[in-house]
PDB file of C-alpha atoms in Angstrom:
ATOM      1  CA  UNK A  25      12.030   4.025  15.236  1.00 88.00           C
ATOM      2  CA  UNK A  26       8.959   3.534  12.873  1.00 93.00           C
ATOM      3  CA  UNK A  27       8.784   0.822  10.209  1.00 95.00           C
ATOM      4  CA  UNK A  28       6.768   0.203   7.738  1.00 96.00           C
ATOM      5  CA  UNK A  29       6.831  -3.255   6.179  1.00 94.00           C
ATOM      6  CA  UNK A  30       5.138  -4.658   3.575  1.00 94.00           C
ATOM      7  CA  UNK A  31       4.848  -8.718   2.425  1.00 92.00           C
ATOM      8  CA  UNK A  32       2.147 -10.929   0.905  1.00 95.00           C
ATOM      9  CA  UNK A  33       3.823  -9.626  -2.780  1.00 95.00           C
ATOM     10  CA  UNK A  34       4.009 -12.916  -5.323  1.00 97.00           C
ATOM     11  CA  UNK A  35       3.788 -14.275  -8.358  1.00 98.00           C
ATOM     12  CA  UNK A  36       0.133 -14.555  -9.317  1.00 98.00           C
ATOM     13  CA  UNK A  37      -1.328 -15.490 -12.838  1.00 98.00           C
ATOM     14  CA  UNK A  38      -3.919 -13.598 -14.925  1.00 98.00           C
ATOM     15  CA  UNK A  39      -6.985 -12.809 -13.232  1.00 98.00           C
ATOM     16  CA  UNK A  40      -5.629 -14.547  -9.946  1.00 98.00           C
ATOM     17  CA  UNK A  41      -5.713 -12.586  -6.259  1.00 98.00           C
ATOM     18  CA  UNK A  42      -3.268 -11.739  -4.049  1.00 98.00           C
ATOM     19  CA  UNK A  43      -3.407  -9.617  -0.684  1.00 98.00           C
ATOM     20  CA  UNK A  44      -0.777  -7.193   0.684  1.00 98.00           C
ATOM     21  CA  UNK A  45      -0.847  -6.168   4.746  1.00 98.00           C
ATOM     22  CA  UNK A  46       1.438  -3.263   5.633  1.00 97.00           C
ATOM     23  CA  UNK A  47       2.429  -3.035   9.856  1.00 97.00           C
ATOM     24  CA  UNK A  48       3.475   0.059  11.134  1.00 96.00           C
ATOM     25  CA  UNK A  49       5.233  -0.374  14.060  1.00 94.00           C
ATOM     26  CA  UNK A  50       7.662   1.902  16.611  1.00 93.00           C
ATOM     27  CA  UNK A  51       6.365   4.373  19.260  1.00 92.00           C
ATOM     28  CA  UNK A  52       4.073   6.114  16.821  1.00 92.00           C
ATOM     29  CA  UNK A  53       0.691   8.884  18.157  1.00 90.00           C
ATOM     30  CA  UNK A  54      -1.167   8.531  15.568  1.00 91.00           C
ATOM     31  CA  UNK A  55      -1.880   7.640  11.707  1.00 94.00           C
ATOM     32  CA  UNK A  56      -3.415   9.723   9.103  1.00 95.00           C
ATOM     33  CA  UNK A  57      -3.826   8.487   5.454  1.00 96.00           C
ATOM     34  CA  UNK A  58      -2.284   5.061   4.548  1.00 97.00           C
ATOM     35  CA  UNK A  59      -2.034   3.916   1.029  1.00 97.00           C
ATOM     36  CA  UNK A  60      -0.574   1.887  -1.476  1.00 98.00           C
ATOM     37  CA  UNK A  61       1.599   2.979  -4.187  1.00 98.00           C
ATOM     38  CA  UNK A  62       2.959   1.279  -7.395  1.00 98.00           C
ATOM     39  CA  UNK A  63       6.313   1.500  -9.458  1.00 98.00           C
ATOM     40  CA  UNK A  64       6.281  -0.912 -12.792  1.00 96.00           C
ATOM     41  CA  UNK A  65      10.193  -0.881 -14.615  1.00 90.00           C
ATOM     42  CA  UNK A  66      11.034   2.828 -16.300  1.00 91.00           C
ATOM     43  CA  UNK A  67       7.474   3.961 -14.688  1.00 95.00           C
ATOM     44  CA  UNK A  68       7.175   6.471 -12.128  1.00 96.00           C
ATOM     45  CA  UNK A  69       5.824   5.461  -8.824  1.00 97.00           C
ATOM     46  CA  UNK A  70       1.693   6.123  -8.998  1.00 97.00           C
ATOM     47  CA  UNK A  71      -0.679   5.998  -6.216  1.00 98.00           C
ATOM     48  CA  UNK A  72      -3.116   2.865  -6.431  1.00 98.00           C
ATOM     49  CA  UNK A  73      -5.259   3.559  -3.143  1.00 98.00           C
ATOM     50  CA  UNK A  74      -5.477   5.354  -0.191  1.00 98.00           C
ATOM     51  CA  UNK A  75      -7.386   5.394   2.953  1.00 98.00           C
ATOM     52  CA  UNK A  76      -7.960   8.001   5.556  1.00 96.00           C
ATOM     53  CA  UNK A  77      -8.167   7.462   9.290  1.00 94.00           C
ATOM     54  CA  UNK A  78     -11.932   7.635   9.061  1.00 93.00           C
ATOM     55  CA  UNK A  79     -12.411   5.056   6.641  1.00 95.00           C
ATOM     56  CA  UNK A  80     -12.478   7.130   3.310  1.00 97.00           C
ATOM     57  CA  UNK A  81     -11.170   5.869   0.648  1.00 98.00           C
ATOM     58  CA  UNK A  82      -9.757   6.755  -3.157  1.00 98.00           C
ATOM     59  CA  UNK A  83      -8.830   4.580  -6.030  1.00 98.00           C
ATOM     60  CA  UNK A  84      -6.663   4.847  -9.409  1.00 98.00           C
ATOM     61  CA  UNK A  85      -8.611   4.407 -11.907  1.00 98.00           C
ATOM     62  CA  UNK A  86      -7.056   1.478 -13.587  1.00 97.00           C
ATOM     63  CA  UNK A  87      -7.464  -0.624 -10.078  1.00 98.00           C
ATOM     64  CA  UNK A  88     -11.359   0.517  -9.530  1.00 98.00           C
ATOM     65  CA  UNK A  89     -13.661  -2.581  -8.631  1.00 98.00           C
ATOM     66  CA  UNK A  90     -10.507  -4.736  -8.946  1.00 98.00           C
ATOM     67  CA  UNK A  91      -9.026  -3.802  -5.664  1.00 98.00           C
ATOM     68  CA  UNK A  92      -9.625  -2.665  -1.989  1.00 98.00           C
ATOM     69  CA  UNK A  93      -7.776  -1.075   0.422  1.00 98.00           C
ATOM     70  CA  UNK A  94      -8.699  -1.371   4.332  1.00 98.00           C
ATOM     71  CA  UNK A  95      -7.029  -0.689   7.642  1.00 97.00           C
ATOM     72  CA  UNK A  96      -6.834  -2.073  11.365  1.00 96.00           C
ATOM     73  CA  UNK A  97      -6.542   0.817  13.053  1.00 94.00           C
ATOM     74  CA  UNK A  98      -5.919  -1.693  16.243  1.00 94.00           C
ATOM     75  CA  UNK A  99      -3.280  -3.445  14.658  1.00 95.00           C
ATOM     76  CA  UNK A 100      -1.627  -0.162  12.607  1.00 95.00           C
ATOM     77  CA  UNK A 101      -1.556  -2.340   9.374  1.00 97.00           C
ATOM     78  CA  UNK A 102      -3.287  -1.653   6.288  1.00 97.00           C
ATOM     79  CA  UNK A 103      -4.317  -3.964   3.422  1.00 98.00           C
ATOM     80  CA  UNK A 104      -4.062  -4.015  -0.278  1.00 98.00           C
ATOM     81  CA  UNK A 105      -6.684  -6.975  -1.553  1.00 98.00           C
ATOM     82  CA  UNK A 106      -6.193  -7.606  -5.612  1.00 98.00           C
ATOM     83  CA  UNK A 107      -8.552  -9.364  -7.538  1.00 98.00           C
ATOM     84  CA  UNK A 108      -9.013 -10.001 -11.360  1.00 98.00           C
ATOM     85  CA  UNK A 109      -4.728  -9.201 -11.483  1.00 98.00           C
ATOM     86  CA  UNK A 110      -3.795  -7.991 -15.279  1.00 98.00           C
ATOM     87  CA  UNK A 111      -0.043  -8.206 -16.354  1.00 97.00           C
ATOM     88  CA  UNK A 112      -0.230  -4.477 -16.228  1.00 96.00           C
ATOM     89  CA  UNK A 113      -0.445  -4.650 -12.550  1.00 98.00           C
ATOM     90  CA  UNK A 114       3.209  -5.752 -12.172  1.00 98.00           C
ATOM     91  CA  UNK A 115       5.170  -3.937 -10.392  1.00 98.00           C
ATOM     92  CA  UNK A 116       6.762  -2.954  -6.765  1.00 98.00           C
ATOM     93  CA  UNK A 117       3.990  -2.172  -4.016  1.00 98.00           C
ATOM     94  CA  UNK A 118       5.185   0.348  -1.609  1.00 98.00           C
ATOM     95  CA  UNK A 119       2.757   1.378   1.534  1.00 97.00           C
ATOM     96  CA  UNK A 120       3.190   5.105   2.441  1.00 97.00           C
ATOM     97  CA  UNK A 121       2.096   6.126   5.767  1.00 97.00           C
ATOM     98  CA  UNK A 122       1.344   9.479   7.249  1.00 96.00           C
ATOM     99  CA  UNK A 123       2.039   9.443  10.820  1.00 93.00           C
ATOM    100  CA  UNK A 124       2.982  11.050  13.852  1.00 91.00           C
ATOM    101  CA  UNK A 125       5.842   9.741  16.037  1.00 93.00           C
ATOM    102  CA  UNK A 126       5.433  10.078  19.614  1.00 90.00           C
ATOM    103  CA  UNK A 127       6.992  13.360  20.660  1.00 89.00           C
ATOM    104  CA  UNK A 128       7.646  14.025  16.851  1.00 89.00           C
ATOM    105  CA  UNK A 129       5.748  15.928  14.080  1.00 90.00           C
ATOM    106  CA  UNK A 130       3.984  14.428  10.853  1.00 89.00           C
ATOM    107  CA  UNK A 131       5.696  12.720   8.584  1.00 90.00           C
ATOM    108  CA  UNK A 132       5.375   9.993   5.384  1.00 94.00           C
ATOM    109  CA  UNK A 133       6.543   6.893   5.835  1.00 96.00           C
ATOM    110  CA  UNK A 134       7.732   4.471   3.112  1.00 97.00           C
ATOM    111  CA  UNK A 135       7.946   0.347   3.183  1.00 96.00           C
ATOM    112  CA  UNK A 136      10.721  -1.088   1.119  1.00 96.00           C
ATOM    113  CA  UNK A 137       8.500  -2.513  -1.528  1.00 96.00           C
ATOM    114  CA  UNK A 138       7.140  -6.075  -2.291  1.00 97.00           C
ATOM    115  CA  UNK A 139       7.048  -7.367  -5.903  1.00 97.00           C
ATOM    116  CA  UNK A 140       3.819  -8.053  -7.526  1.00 98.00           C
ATOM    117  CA  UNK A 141       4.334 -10.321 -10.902  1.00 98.00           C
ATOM    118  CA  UNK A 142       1.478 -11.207 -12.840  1.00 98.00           C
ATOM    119  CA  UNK A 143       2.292 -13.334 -15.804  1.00 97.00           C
ATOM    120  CA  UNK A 144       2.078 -17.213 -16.908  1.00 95.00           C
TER     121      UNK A 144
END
């Protein structure tokens, strides 16, 4: 069974860091994109990066120079890292991945979210 799961979420203050890893685990062929998605209170989830398997990568812009996404293709995590965090940036972090399972046929895959709180 594949699982996504997501930690590293936090309370941070104003223009403080944090860094998110996502592991995919279970019997899985391969990975496509990976990426991080956002959902602040009575918002609608929004993408905030994505990577492809090859290293390309795409940015909202609100997060642009503030934060970077990378992978480990060896270790089937991705990571999130935040810098110069606004109270805006609050919200639940979800990583998507799209995948194929062994003997199965492409697919997203969702964490359960980690909470990202920037305030004082």
């Amino acid at each position: 069974q594949v699982q996504l799961v997501e930690s590293g979420g936090g309370l941070v203050q104003p223009g403080g860091s944090l860094r998110l890893p996502c592991a995919v685990s279970g019997s899985i062929f391969s990975i496509n994109a990976m990426g991080w998605y956002r959902q602040a209170p009575v918002k609608e989830r929004e993408l905030v990066a994505v990577i492809t398997s090859g290293g390309s990568t795409n940015y909202a812009d609100s997060v642009k120079g503030r934060f970077t996404i990378s992978r480990d293709n060896a270790k089937n995590t991705v990571y999130l890292q935040m810098n110069s965090l606004k109270p805006e940036d609050t919200a639940v972090y979800y990583c998507n991945a799209d995948l194929v399972p062994v003997g199965s046929y492409d697919y997203d895959y969702w964490g359960q979210g980690t909470q990202v709180t920037v305030s004082t």
